[in-house]
Amino acid sequence: MKQPLHSEAVTHGIRVRAEARYLAEHSDPQSHRYVFGYHITITNEGTEPARLLSRHWIIIDADGKQEDVKGPGVVGKTPRLEPGESFEYDSFCPLQTEWGTMEGTYQMQRDNGDMFDCVIGRFFLVATSLMPSFSIH
């Protein structure tokens, strides 16, 4: 079974789509450095505005090593999304293995102060050389 290099999840009307790609030009396999780019689209499909306050990424490499990355906003921003609005950004993730996974949450806040965690579904980071046959058993 092929594994997805993208994910899509909806939490409280906020849709998060993540797409990954291998960045061969920034990678050095001989030094066990594999760099993956990812593109995120966050869309407010609900009826109330929401602001992204922080992020929590869970990154797991092929050896099972887990790294938790937490911080304010995304790419230096805390976007507020009105109903129907989207916010997109690109970032990257280095790994020491040829493949891994990413997933996590964004902490969101409504105008009335209500907070909730918005799910970022799991997606795979896979070096191009593995793409034709990549599968997890």
XYZ file of C-alpha atoms in Angstrom:
137
model
C 0.000 0.000 0.000
C 1.434 3.378 -0.989
C 1.718 5.912 1.819
C 0.402 9.486 1.462
C 2.808 12.389 1.074
C -0.066 14.623 2.055
C -2.772 14.754 4.680
C -6.017 16.568 5.225
C -7.947 16.981 8.465
C -10.822 19.184 9.643
C -11.222 20.267 13.273
C -13.992 22.657 14.381
C -14.359 23.931 10.819
C -10.627 24.473 10.249
C -9.203 22.364 7.392
C -5.453 21.701 7.353
C -3.864 20.247 4.232
C -0.182 19.317 4.303
C 1.911 18.266 1.291
C 5.529 17.078 1.494
C 8.356 16.884 -1.030
C 11.965 15.761 -0.918
C 14.528 18.557 -1.388
C 17.433 16.719 -3.014
C 19.349 19.967 -3.624
C 19.533 20.610 0.154
C 20.159 16.987 1.144
C 23.403 15.054 1.580
C 22.635 11.319 1.844
C 26.305 10.428 2.463
C 26.133 12.546 5.636
C 22.694 11.151 6.569
C 21.030 14.517 5.953
C 17.689 14.378 4.157
C 15.723 17.611 3.841
C 12.000 17.695 3.146
C 9.879 20.677 2.306
C 6.223 20.899 3.154
C 3.397 23.184 2.101
C 0.526 23.863 4.480
C -2.893 25.282 3.598
C -5.164 26.240 6.506
C -8.751 27.080 5.534
C -11.539 28.300 7.791
C -14.597 26.413 6.564
C -16.536 27.284 9.716
C -18.759 30.209 10.647
C -16.482 31.944 13.193
C -13.048 33.566 12.863
C -10.048 31.833 14.449
C -6.425 32.826 15.085
C -3.517 30.387 14.974
C -1.489 30.929 18.162
C 1.068 28.118 18.237
C 2.187 24.855 16.698
C 3.204 21.421 17.959
C 4.854 19.089 15.462
C 5.619 15.433 16.159
C 8.366 14.269 13.805
C 9.409 10.606 13.735
C 12.262 9.293 11.604
C 12.649 5.794 10.143
C 14.596 4.680 13.246
C 11.665 5.636 15.501
C 13.405 8.708 16.941
C 10.751 11.256 17.880
C 11.229 15.016 18.009
C 8.598 17.414 19.333
C 8.760 20.936 17.943
C 6.677 23.590 19.703
C 6.565 27.306 19.196
C 4.488 30.419 18.620
C 2.703 30.850 15.295
C 3.975 29.570 11.969
C 6.776 31.151 9.917
C 6.733 34.100 12.299
C 3.006 34.767 11.909
C -0.197 34.211 13.879
C -2.788 34.418 11.108
C -6.432 35.211 11.874
C -8.794 33.528 9.457
C -12.274 34.823 8.775
C -14.810 32.247 7.525
C -13.846 31.296 3.977
C -10.252 32.576 4.271
C -7.090 30.512 3.821
C -3.475 30.910 4.885
C -0.626 29.084 3.145
C 3.033 28.692 4.019
C 6.098 26.619 3.218
C 8.664 25.238 5.634
C 11.124 22.363 5.843
C 12.216 19.471 8.030
C 15.653 17.798 8.095
C 15.916 14.103 8.974
C 18.825 11.715 9.452
C 16.923 8.919 7.686
C 15.470 8.519 4.174
C 11.909 8.691 5.405
C 9.823 9.711 8.384
C 6.460 11.138 9.380
C 5.083 14.450 10.583
C 1.827 15.239 12.358
C 0.697 17.592 15.064
C -1.651 20.359 16.118
C -2.152 24.090 15.845
C -3.536 25.845 18.902
C -6.347 28.088 17.699
C -8.390 30.771 19.453
C -11.834 32.124 18.620
C -12.648 35.824 19.054
C -14.579 34.989 22.243
C -11.431 33.480 23.791
C -12.333 29.806 23.288
C -9.232 27.723 22.492
C -8.990 24.444 20.616
C -6.351 22.214 19.056
C -6.619 21.811 15.310
C -5.305 18.467 14.008
C -2.547 18.261 11.398
C -2.933 14.746 10.005
C 0.070 12.440 9.645
C 1.944 12.613 6.362
C 5.116 10.936 5.133
C 8.474 12.440 4.249
C 10.112 10.177 1.661
C 13.365 10.594 -0.273
C 12.876 10.439 -4.044
C 14.989 7.287 -4.366
C 12.402 5.383 -2.276
C 9.288 6.728 -3.987
C 8.482 3.919 -6.482
C 8.247 1.206 -3.834
C 7.729 2.992 -0.521
C 5.305 1.246 1.808
C 4.971 0.537 5.519
C 4.044 -2.967 6.638
